[in-house]
mmCIF file of N, CA and C in Angstrom:
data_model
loop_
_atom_site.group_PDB
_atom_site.id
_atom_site.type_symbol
_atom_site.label_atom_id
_atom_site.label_comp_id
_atom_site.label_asym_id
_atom_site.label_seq_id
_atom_site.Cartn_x
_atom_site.Cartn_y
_atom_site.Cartn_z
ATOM 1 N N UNK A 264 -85.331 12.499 -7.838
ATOM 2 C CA UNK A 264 -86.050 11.948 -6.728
ATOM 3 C C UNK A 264 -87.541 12.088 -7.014
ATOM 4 N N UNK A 265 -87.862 11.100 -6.767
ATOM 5 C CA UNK A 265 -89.698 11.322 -7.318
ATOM 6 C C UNK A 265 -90.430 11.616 -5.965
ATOM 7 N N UNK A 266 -91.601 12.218 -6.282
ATOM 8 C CA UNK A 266 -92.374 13.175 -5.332
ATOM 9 C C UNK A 266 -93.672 12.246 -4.999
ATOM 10 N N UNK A 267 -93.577 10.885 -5.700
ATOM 11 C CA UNK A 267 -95.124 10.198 -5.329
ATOM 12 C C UNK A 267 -95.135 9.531 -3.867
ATOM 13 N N UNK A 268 -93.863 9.384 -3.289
ATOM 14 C CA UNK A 268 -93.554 8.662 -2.245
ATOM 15 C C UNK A 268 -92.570 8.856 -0.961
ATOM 16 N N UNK A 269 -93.024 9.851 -0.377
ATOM 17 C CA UNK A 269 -92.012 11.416 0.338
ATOM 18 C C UNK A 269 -90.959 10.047 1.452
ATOM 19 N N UNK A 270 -92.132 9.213 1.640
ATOM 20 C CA UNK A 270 -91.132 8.493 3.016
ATOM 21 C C UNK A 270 -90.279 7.508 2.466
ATOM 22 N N UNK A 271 -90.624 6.485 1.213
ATOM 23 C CA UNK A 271 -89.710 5.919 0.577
ATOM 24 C C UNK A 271 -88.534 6.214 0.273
ATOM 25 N N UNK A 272 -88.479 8.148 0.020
ATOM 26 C CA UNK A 272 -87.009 8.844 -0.708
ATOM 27 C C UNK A 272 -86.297 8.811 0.193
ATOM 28 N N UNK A 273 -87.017 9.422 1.697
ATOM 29 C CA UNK A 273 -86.377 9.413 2.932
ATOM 30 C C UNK A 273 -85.526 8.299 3.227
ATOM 31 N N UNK A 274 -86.348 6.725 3.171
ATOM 32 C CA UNK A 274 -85.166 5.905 3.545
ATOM 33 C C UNK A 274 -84.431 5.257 2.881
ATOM 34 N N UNK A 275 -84.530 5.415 1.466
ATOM 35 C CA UNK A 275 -83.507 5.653 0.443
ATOM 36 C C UNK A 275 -82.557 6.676 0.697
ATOM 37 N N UNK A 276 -82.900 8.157 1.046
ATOM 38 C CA UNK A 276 -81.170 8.744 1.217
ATOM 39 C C UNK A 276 -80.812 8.188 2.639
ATOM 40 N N UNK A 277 -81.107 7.656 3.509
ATOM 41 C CA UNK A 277 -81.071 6.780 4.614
ATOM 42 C C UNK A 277 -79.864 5.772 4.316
ATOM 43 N N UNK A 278 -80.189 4.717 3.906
ATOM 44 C CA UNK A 278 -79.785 3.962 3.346
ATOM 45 C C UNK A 278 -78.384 4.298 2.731
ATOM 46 N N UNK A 279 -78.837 4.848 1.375
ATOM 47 C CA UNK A 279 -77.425 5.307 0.510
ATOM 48 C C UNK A 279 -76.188 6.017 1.638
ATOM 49 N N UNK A 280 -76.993 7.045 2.707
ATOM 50 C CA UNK A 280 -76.069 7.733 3.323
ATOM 51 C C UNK A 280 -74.753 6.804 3.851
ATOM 52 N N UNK A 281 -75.352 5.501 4.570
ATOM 53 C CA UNK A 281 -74.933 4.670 5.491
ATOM 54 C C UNK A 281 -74.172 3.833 4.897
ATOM 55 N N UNK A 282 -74.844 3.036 3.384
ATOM 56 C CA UNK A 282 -73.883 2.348 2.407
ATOM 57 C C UNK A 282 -72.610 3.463 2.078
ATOM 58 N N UNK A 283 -72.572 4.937 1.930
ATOM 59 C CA UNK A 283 -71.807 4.968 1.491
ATOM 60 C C UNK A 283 -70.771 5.646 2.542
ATOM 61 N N UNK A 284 -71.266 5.394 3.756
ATOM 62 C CA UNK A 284 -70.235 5.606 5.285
ATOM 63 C C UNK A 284 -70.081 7.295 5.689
ATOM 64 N N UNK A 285 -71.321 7.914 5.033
ATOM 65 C CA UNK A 285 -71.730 9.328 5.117
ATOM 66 C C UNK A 285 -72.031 9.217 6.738
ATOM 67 N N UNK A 286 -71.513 11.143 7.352
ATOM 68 C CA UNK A 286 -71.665 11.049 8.779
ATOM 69 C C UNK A 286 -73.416 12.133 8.951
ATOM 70 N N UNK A 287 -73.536 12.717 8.177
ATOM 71 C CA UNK A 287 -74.843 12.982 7.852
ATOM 72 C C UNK A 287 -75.845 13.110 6.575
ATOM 73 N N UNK A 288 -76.817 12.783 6.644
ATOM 74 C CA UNK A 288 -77.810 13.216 5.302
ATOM 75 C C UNK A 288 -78.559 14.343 5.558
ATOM 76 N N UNK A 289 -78.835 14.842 4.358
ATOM 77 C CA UNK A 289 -79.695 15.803 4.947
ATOM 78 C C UNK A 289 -81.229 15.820 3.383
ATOM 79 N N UNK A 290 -82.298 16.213 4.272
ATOM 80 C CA UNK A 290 -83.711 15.627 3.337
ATOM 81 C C UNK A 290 -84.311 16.853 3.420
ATOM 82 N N UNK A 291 -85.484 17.189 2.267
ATOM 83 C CA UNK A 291 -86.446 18.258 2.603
ATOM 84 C C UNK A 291 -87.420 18.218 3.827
ATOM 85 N N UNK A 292 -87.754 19.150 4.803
ATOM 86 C CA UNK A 292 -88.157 18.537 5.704
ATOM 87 C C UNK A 292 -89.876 18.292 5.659
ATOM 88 N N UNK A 293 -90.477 17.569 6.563
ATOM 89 C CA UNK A 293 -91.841 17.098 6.325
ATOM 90 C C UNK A 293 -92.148 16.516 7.863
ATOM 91 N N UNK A 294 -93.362 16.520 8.126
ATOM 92 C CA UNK A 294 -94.161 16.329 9.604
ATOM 93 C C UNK A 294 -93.451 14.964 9.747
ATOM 94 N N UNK A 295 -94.002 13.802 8.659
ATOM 95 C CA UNK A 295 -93.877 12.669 8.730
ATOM 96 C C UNK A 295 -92.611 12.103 8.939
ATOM 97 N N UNK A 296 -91.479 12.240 7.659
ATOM 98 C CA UNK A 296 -90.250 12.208 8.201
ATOM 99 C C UNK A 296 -89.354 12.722 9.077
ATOM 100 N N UNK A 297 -90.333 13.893 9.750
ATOM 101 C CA UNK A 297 -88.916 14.162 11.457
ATOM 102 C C UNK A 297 -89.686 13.404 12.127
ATOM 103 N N UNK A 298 -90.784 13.086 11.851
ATOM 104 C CA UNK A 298 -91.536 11.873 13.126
ATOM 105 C C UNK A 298 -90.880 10.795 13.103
ATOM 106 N N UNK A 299 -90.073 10.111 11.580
ATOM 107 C CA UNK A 299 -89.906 9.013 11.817
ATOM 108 C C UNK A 299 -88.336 9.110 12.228
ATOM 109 N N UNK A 300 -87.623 9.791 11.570
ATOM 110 C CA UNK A 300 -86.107 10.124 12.416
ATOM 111 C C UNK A 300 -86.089 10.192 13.331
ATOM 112 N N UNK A 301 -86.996 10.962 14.150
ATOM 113 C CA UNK A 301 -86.755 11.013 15.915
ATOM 114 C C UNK A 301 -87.504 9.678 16.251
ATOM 115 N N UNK A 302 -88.300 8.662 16.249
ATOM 116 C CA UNK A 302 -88.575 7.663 16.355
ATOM 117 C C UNK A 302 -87.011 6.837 16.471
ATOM 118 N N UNK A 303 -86.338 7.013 15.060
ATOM 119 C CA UNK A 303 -85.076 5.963 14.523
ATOM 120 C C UNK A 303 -84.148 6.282 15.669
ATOM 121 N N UNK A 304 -84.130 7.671 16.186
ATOM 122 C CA UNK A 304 -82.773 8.053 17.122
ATOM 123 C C UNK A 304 -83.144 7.879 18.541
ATOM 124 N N UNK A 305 -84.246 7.995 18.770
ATOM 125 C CA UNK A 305 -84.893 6.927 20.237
ATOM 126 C C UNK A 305 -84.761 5.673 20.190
ATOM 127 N N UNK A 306 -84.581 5.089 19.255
ATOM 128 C CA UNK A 306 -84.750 3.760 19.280
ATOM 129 C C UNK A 306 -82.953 3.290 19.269
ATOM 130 N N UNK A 307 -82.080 4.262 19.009
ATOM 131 C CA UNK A 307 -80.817 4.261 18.676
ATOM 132 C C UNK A 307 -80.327 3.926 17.559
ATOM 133 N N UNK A 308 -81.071 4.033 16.467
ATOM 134 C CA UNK A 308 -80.426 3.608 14.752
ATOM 135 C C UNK A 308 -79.725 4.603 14.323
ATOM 136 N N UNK A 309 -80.056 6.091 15.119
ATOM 137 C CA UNK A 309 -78.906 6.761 14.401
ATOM 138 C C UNK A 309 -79.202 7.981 15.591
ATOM 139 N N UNK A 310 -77.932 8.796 14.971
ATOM 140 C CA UNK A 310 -77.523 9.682 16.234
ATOM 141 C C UNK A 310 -78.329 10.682 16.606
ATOM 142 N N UNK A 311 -78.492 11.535 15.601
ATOM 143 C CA UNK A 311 -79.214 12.751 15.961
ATOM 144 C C UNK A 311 -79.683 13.367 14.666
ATOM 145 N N UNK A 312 -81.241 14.351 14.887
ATOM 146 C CA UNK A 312 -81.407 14.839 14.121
ATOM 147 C C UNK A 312 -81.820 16.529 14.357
ATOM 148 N N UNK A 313 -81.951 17.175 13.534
ATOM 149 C CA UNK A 313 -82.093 18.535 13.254
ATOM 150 C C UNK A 313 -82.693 19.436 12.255
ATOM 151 N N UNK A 314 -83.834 20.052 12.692
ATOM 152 C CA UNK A 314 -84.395 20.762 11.548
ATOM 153 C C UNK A 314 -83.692 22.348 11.160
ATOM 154 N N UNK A 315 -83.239 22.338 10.304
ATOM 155 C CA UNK A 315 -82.630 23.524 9.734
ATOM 156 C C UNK A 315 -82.848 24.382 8.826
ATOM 157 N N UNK A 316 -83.046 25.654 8.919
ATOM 158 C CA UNK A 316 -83.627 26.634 7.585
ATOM 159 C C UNK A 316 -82.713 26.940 6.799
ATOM 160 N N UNK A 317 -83.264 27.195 5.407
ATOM 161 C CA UNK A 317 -82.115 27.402 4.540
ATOM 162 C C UNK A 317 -82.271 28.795 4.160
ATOM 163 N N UNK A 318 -80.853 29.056 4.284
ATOM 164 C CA UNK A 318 -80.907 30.701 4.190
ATOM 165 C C UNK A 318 -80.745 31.248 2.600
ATOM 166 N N UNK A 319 -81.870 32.050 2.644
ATOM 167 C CA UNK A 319 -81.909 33.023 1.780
ATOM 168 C C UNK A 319 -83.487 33.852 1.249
ATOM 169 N N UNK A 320 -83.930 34.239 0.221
ATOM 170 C CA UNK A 320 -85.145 35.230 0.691
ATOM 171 C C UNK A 320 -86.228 34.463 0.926
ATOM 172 N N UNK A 321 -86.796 35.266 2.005
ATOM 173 C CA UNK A 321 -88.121 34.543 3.103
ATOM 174 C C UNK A 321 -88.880 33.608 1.678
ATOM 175 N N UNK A 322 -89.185 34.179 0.511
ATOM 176 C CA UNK A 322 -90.297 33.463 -0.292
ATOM 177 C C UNK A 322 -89.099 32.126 -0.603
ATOM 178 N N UNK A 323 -88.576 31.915 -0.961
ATOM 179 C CA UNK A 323 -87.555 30.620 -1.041
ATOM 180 C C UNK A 323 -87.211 29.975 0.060
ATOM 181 N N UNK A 324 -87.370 30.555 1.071
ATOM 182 C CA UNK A 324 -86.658 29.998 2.420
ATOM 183 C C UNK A 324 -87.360 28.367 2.324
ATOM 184 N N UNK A 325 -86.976 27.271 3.308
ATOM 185 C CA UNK A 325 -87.402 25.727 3.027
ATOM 186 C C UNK A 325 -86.833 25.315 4.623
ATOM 187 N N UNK A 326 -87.358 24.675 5.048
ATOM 188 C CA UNK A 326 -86.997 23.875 6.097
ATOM 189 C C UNK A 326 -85.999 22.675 5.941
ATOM 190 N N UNK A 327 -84.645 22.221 6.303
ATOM 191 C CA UNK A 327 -84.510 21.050 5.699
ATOM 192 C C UNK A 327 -84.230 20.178 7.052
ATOM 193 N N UNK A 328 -83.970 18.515 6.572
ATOM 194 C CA UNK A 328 -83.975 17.491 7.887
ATOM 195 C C UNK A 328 -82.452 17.068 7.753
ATOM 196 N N UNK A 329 -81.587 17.400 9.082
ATOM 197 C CA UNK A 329 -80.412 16.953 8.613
ATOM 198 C C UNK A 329 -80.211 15.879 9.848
ATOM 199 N N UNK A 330 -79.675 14.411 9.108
ATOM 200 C CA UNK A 330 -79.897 13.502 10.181
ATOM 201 C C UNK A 330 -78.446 12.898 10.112
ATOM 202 N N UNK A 331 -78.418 12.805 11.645
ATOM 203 C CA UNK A 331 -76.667 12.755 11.924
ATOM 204 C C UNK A 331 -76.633 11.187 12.013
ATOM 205 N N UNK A 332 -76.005 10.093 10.985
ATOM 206 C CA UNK A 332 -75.745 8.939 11.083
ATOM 207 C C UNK A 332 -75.055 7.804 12.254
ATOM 208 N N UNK A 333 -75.295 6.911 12.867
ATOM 209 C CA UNK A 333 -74.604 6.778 13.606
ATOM 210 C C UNK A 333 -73.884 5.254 13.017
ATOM 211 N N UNK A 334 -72.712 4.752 13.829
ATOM 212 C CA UNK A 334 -71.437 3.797 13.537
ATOM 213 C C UNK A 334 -71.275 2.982 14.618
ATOM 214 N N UNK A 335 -71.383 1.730 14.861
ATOM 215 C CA UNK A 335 -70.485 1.268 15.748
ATOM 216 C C UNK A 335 -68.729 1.511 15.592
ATOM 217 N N UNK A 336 -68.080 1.858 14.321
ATOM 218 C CA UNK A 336 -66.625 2.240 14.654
ATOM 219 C C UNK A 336 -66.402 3.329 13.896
ATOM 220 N N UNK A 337 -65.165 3.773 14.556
ATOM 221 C CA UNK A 337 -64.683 4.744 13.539
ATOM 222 C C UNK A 337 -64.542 4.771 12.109
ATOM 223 N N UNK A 338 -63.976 3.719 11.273
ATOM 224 C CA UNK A 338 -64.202 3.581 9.838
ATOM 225 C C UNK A 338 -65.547 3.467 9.291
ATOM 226 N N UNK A 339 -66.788 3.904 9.755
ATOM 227 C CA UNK A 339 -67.891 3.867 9.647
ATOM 228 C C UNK A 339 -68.283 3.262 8.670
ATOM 229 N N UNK A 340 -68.125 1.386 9.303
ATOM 230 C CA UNK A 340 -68.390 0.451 8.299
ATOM 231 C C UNK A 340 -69.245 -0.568 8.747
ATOM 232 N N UNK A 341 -69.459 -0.203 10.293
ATOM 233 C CA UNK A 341 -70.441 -1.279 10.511
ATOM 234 C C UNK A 341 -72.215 -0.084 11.678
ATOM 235 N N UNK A 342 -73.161 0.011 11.134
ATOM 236 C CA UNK A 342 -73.953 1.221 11.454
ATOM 237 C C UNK A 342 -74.920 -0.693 11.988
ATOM 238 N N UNK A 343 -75.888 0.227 13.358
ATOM 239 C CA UNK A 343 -77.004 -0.384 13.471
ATOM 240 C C UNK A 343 -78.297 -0.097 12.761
ATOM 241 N N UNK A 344 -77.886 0.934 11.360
ATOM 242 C CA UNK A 344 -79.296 0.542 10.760
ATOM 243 C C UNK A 344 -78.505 -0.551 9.362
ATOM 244 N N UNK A 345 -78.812 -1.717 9.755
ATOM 245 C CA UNK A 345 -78.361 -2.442 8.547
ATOM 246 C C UNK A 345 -79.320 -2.826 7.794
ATOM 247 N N UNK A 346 -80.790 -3.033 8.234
ATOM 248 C CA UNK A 346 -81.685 -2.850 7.079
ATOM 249 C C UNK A 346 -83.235 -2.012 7.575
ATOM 250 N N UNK A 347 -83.049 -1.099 6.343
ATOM 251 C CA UNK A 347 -84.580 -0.162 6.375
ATOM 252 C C UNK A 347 -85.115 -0.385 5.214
ATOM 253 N N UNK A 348 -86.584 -0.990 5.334
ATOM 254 C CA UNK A 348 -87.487 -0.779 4.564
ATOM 255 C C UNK A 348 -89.084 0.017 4.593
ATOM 256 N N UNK A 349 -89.685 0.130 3.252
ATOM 257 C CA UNK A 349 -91.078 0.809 3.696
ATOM 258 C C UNK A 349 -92.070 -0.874 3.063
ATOM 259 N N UNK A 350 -92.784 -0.923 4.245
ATOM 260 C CA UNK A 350 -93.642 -1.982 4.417
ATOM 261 C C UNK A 350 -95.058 -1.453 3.886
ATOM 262 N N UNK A 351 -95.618 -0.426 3.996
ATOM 263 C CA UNK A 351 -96.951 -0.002 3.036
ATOM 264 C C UNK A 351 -96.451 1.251 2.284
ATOM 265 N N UNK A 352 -96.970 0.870 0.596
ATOM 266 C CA UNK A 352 -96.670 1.627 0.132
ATOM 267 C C UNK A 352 -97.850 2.404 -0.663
ATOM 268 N N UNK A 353 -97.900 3.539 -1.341
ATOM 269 C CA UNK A 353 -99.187 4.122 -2.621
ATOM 270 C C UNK A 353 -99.779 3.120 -3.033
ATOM 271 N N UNK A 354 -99.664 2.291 -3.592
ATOM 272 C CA UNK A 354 -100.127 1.275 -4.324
ATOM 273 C C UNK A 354 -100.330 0.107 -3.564
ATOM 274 N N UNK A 355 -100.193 -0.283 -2.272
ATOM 275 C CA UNK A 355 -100.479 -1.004 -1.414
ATOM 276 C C UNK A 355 -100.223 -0.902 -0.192
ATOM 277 N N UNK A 356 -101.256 -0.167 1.003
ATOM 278 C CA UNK A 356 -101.186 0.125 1.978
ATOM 279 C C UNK A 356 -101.215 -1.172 3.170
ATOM 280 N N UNK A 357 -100.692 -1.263 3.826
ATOM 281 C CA UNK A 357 -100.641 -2.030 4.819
ATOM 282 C C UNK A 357 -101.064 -1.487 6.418
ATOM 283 N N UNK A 358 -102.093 -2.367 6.879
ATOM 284 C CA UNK A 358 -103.010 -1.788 7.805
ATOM 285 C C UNK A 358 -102.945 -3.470 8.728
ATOM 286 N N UNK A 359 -102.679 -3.055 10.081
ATOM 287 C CA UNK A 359 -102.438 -4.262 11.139
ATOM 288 C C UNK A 359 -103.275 -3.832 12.626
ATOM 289 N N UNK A 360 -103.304 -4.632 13.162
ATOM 290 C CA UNK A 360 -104.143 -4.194 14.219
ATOM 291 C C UNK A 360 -102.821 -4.238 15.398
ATOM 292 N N UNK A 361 -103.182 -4.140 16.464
ATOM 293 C CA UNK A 361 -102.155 -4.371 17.206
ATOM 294 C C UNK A 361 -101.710 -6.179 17.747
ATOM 295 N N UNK A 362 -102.419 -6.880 17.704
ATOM 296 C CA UNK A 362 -102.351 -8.327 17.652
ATOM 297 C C UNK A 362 -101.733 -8.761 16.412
ATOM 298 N N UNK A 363 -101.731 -8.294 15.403
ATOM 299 C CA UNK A 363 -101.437 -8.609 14.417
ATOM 300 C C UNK A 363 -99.558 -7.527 14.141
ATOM 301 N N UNK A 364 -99.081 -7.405 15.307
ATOM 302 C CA UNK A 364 -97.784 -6.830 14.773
ATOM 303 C C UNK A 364 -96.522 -7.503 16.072
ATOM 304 N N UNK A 365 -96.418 -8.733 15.679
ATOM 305 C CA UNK A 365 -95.114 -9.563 16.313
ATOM 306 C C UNK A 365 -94.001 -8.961 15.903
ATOM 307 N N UNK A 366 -92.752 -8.858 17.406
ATOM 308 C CA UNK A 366 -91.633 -8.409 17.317
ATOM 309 C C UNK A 366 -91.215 -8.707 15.888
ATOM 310 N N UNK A 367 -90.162 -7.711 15.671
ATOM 311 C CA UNK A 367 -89.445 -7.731 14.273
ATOM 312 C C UNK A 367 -88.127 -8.561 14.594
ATOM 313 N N UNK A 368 -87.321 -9.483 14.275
ATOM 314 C CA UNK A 368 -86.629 -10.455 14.437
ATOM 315 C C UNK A 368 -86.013 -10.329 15.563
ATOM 316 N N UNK A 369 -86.968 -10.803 16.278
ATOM 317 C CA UNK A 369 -86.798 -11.414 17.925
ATOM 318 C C UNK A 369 -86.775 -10.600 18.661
ATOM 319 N N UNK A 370 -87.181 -9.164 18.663
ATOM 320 C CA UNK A 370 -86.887 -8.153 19.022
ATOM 321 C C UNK A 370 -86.128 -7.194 18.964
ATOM 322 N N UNK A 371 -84.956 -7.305 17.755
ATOM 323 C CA UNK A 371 -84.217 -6.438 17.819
ATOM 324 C C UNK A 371 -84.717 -5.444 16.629
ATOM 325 N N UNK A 372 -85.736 -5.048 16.301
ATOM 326 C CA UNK A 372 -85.899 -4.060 15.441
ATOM 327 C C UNK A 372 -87.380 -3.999 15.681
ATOM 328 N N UNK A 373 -87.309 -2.762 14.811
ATOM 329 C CA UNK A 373 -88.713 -1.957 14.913
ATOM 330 C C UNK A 373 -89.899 -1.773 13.907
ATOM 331 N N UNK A 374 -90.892 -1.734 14.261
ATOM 332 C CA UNK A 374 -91.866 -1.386 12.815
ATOM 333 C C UNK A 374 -92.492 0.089 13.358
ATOM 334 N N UNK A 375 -92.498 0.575 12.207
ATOM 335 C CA UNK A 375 -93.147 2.185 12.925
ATOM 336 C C UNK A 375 -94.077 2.465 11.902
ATOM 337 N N UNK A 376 -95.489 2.507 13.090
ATOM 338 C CA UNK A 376 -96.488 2.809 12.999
ATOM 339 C C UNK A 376 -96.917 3.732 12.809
ATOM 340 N N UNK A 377 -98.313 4.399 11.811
ATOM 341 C CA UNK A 377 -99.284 5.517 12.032
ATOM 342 C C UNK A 377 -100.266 5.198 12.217
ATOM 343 N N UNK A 378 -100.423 5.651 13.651
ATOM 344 C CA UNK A 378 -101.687 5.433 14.167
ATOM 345 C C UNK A 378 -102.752 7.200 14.761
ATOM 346 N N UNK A 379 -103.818 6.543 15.248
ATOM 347 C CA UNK A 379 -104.462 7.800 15.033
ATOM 348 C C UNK A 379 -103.538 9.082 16.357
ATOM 349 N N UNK A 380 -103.301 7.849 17.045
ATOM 350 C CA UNK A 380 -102.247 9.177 18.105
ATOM 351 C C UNK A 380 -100.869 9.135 17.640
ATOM 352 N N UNK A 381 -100.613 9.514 16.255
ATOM 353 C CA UNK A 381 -99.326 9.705 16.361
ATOM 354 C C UNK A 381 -98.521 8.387 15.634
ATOM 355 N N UNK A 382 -97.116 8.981 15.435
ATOM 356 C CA UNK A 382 -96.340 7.947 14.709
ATOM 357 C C UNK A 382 -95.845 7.517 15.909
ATOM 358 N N UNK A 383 -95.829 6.104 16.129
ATOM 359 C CA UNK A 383 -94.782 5.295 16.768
ATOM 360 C C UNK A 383 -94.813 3.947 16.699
ATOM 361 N N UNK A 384 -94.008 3.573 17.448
ATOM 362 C CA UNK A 384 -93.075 2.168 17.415
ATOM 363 C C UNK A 384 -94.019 0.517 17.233
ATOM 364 N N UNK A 385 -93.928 0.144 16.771
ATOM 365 C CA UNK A 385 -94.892 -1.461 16.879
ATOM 366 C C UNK A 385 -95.018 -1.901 18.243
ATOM 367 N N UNK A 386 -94.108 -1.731 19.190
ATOM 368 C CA UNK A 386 -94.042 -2.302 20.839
ATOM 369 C C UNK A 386 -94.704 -0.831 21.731
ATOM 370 N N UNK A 387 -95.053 0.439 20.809
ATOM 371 C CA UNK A 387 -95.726 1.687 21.959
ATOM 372 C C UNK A 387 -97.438 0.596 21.567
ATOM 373 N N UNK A 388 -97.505 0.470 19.916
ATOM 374 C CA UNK A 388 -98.540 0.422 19.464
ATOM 375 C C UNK A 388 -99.193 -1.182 20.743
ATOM 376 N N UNK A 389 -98.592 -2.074 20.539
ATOM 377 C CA UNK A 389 -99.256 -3.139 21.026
ATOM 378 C C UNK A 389 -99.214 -2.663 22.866
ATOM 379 N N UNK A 390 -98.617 -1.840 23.503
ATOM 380 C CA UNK A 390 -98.982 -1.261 24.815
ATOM 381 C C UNK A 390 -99.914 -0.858 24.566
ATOM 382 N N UNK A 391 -100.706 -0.188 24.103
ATOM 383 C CA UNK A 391 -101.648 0.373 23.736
ATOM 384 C C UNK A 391 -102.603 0.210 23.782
ATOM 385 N N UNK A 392 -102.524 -0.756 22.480
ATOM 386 C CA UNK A 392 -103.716 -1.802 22.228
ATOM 387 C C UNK A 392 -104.204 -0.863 21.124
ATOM 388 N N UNK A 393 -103.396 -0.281 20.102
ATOM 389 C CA UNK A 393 -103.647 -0.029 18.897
ATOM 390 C C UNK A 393 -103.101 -0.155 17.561
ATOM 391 N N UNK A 394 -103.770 -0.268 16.567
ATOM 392 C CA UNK A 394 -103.421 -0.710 15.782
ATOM 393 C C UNK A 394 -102.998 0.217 14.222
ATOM 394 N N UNK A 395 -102.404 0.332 12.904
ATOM 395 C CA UNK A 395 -102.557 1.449 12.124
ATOM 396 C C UNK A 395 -102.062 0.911 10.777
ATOM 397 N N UNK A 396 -101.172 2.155 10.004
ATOM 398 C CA UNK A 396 -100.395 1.451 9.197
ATOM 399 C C UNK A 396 -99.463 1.229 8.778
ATOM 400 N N UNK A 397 -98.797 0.246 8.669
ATOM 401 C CA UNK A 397 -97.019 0.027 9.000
ATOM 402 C C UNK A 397 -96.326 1.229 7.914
ATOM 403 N N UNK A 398 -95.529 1.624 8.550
ATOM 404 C CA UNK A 398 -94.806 2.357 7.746
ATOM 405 C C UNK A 398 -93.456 1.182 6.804
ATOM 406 N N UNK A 399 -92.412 1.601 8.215
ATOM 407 C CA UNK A 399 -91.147 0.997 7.932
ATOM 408 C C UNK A 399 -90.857 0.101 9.114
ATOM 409 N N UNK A 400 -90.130 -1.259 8.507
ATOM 410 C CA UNK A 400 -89.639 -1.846 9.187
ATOM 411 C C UNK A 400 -87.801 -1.848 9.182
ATOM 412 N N UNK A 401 -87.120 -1.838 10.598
ATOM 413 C CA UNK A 401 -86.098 -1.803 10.747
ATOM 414 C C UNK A 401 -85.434 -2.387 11.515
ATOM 415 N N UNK A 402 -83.835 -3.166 11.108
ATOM 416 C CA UNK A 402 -83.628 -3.781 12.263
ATOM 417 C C UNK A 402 -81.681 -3.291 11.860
#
């Protein structure tokens, strides 16, 4: 897993978890990515999440993010996150104002923002009337 791009890995094991009908993932934890998981599970893309310590001596100890997947059925083959991407990346940041961020296909998905108050949603951002830089888009 490469270390140049902490939120990209995130929705890559995201992703993989869900392609491969996993009922949780679990990630190293970080400010940014429990901001954006609890964002994803307000919004209802997935069930629940949890920060958890890993046991063993205090100098090793690590925080990790364990995020509980969610399914419309039991054979956990059809999930409402069917597509996550990262929209600004290292090498090309993406910066929108709030006029400049129309619903994500027709409204049923989300773009999540960093803005100066905080990570949230493309529809908190245009209440607002602020603008930042797209993270991920999801629908």
């Amino acid at each position: 897993m490469s270390r140049t791009d902490p939120i990209a890995d995130f929705i890559t094991v995201l992703r993989n978890g869900v392609r491969a009908g996993r009922t949780e993932v679990t990630f190293p934890h970080s400010r940014m990515n429990e901001s954006i998981a609890r964002l994803l599970g307000r919004e209802g893309f997935i069930e629940r999440v949890e920060v958890t310590n890993q046991p063993g001596k205090r100098r090793f100890r690590r925080k990790w993010l364990r995020v509980h997947l969610r399914y419309f059925d039991e054979l956990r083959r059809d999930s409402p996150l069917s597509h996550i991407g990262r929209v600004s990346k290292p090498g090309l940041r993406v910066y929108r104002g709030h006029k400049e961020l129309p619903p994500v296909r027709g409204g049923s998905g989300v773009r999540i923002v960093s803005t100066s108050q905080g990570v949230i949603t493309d529809i908190e951002a245009r209440r607002r009337g602020i603008g930042g830089e797209v993270l991920v888009e999801v629908w």
